[in-house]
Short mmCIF file of C-alpha atoms in Angstrom, two decimals:
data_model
loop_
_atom_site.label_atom_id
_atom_site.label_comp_id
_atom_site.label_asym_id
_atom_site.label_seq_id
_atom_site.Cartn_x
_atom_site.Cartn_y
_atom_site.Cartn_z
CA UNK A 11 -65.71 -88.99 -99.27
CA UNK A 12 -69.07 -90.60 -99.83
CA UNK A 13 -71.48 -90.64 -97.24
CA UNK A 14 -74.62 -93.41 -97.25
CA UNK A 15 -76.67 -92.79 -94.80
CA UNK A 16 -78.55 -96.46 -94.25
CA UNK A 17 -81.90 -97.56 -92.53
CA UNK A 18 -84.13 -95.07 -93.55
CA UNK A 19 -87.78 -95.71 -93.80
CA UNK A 20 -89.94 -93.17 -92.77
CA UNK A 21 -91.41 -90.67 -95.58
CA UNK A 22 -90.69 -87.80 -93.51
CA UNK A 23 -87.27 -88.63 -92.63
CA UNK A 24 -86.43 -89.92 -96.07
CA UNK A 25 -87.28 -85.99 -97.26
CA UNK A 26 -84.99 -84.75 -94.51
CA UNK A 27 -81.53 -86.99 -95.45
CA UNK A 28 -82.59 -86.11 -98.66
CA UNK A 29 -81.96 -82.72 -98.32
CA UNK A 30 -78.72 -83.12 -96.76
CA UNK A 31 -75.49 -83.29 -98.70
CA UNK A 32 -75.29 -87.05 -98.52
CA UNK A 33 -74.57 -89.37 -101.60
CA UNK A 34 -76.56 -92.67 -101.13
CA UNK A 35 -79.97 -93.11 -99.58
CA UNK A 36 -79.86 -97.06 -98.33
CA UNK A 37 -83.48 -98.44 -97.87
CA UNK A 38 -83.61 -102.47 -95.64
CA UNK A 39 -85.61 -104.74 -97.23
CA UNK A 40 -84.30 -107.24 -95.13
CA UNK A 41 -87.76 -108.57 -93.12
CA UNK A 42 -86.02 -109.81 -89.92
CA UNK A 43 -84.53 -105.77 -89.37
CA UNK A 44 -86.49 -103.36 -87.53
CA UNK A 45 -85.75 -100.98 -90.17
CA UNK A 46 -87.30 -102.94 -92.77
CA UNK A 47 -89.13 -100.38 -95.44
CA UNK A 48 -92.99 -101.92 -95.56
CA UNK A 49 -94.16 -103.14 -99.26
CA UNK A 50 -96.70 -100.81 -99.34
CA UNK A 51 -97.28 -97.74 -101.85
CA UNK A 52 -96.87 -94.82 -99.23
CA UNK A 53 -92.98 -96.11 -98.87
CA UNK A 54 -92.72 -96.91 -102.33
CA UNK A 55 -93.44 -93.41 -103.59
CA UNK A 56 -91.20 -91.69 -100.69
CA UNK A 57 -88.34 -94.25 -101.80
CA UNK A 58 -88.88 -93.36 -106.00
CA UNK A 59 -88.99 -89.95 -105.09
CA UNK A 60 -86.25 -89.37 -103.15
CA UNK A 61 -83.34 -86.84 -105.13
CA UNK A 62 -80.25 -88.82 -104.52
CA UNK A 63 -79.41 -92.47 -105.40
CA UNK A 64 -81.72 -95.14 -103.29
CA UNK A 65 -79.64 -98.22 -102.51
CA UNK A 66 -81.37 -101.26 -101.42
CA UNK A 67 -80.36 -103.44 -99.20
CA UNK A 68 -80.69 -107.29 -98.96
CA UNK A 69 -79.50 -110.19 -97.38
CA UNK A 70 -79.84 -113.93 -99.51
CA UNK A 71 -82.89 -112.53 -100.90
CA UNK A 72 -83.59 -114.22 -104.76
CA UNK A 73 -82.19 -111.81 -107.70
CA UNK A 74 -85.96 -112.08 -108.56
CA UNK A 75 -87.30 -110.53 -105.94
CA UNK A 76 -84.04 -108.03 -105.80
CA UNK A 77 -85.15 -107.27 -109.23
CA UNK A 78 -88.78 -107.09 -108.31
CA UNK A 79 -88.41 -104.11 -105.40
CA UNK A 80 -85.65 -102.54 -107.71
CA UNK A 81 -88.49 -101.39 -110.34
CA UNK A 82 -91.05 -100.97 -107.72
CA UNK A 83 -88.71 -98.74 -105.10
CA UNK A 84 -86.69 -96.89 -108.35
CA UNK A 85 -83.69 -98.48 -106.75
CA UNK A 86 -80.67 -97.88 -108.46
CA UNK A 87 -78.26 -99.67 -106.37
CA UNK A 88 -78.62 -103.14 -104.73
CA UNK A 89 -76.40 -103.63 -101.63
CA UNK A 90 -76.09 -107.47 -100.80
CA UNK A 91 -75.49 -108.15 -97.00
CA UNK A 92 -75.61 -111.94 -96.55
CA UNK A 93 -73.45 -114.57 -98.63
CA UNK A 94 -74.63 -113.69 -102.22
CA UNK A 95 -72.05 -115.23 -104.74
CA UNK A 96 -69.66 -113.12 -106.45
CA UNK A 97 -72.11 -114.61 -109.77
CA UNK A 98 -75.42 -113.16 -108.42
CA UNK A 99 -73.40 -109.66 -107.91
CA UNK A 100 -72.23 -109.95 -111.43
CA UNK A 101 -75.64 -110.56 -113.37
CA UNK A 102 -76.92 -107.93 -111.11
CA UNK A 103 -74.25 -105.51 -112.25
CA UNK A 104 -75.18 -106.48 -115.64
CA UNK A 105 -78.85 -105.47 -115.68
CA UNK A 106 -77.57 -102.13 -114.77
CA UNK A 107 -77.43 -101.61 -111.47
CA UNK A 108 -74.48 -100.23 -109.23
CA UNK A 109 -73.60 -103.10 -106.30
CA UNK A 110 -72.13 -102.89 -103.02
CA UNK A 111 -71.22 -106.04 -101.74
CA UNK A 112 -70.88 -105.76 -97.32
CA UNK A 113 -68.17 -108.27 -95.99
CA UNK A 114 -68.31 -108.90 -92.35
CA UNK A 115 -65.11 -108.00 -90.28
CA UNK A 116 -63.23 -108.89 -87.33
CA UNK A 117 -59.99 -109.78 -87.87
CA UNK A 118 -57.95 -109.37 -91.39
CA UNK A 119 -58.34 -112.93 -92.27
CA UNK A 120 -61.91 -112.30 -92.89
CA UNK A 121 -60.69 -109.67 -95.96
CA UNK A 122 -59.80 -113.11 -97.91
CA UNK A 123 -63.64 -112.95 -99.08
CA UNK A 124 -63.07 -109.73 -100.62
CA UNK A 125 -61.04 -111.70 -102.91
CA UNK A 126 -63.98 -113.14 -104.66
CA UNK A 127 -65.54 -110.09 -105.62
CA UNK A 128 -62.65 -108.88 -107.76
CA UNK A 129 -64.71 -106.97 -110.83
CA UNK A 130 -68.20 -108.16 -109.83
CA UNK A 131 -68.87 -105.11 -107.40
CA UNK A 132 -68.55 -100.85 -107.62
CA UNK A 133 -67.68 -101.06 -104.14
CA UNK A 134 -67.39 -103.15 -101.06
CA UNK A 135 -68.86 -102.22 -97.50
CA UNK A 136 -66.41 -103.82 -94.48
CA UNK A 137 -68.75 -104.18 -91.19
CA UNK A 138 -68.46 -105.22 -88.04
CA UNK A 139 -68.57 -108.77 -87.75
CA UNK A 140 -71.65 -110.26 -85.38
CA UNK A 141 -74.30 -112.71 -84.99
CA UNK A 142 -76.65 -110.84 -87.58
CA UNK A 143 -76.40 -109.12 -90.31
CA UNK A 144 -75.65 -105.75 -89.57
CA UNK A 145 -77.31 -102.96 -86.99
CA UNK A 146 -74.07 -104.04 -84.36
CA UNK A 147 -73.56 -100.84 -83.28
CA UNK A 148 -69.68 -101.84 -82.79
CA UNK A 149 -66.80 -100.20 -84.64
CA UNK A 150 -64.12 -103.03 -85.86
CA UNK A 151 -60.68 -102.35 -85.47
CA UNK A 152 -59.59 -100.67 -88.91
CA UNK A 153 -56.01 -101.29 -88.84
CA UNK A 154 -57.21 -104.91 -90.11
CA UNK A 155 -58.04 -103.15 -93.55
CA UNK A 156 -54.24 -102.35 -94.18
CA UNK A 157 -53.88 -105.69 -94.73
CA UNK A 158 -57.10 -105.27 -97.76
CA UNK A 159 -55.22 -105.34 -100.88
CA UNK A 160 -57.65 -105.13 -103.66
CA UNK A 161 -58.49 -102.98 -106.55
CA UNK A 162 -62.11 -102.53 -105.31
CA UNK A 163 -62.96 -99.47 -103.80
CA UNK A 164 -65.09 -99.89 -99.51
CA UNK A 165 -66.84 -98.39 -97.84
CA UNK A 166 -66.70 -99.00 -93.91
CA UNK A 167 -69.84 -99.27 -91.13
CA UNK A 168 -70.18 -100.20 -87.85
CA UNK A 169 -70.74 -98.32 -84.85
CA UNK A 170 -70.39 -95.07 -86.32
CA UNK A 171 -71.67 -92.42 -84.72
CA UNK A 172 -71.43 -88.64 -84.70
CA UNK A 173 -67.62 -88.93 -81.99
CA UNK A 174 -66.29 -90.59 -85.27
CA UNK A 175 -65.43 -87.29 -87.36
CA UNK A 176 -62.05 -87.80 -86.21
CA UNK A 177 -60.89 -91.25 -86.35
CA UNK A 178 -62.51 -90.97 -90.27
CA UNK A 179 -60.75 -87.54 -91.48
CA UNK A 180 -57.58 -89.96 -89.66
CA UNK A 181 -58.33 -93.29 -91.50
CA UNK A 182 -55.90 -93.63 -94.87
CA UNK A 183 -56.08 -96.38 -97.26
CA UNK A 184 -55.69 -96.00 -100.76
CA UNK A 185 -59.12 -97.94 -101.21
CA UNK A 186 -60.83 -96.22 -99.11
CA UNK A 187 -63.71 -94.18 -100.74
CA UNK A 188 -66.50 -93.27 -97.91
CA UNK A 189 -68.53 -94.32 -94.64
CA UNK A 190 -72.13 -95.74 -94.61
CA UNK A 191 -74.55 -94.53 -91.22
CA UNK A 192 -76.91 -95.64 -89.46
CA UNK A 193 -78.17 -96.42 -86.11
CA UNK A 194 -75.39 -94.03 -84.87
CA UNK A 195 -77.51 -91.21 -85.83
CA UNK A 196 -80.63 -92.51 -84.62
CA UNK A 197 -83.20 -91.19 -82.34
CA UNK A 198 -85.09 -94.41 -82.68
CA UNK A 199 -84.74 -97.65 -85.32
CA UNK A 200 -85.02 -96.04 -88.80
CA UNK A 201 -85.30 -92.45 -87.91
CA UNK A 202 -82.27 -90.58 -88.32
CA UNK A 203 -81.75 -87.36 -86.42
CA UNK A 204 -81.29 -84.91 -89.64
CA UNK A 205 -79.44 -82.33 -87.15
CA UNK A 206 -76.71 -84.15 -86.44
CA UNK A 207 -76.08 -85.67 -89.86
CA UNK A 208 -76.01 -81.98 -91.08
CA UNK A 209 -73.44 -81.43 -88.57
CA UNK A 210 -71.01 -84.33 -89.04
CA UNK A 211 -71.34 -84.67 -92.57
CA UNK A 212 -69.19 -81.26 -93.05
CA UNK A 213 -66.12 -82.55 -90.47
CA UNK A 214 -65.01 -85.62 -92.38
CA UNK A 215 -65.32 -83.96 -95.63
CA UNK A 216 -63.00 -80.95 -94.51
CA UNK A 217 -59.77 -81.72 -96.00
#
């Protein structure tokens, strides 16, 4: 079961998750999101030294500029939230880095998309499907993913929260590898409350 935990930005908060038996550290650097991390070198060192994997995410930003905050950040996976092309995931795979590619959900018609990303991404993130791009807060309805198909390991987000340990230890798919968190486990935008992470993270890893 891998567990992202998504949206961080504060140093301090970033050294709590850290400590916390979580997989992926995901880090916005999407400017319209209130959890956008600031370009700035304070963030930039708290990002570079964080212990586990920093994930960046982005949404239509230019591989350039991807590029650009990977080095800077120490990112060493790029998560691509908007409608990148299954060819921008691939020459970003290329250079090195591990992608997650986030398809928005609602019903199962919107898994076709998946489709595309066949062998051009490590994993694919399923989210609730809304006006924006992420940060909902709404869980989709998951029995839409039995009709997912693919060879690609997800992950799933949306409206996650810590009354979720549950319905996740319940959730089988054969694809199915781990859940990304975020504003479920908020005390305010982009500061997680470490306390209760600590405290769900154990109950959907029980077997």
């Amino acid at each position: 079961m891998i567990v992202k935990v998504c949206g961080l930005r504060e140093p301090a908060n970033i050294r709590a998750v850290d400590r916390l038996p979580v997989d992926l550290c995901g880090f916005i650097f999407y400017p319209r999101s209130p959890r956008c991390v600031p370009d700035d070198e304070l963030h930039a060192e708290a990002v570079r030294n964080c212990r586990k994997p920093a994930v960046g995410v982005f949404v239509d930003a230019q591989p350039r500029e991807m590029l650009r905050t990977a080095e800077r950040f120490g990112l060493r996976w790029l998560q691509l939230h908007g409608d990148e092309s299954p060819e921008t995931c691939a020459a970003l795979r290329q250079r090195g880095y591990g992608i997650i590619k986030a398809i928005r959900i609602a019903t199962a018609a919107d898994l076709a998309a998946a489709r595309d990303y066949e062998g051009c991404a490590d994993y694919l993130l399923f989210d609730t499907r809304c006006d924006g791009y992420g940060g909902s807060g709404r869980r989709f309805d998951w029995t839409v993913l039995d009709a997912y198909t693919g060879n690609t390991p997800f992950l799933v987000s949306g409206g996650l929260d810590a009354e979720c340990a549950e319905a996740v230890k319940r959730f089988a798919h054969p694809r199915f590898a781990g859940v990304d968190l975020n504003s479920g486990f908020e005390t305010a935008p982009a500061v997680k409350d470490a306390g209760k992470l600590e405290k769900f993270i154990p109950k959907i890893q029980q077997s």
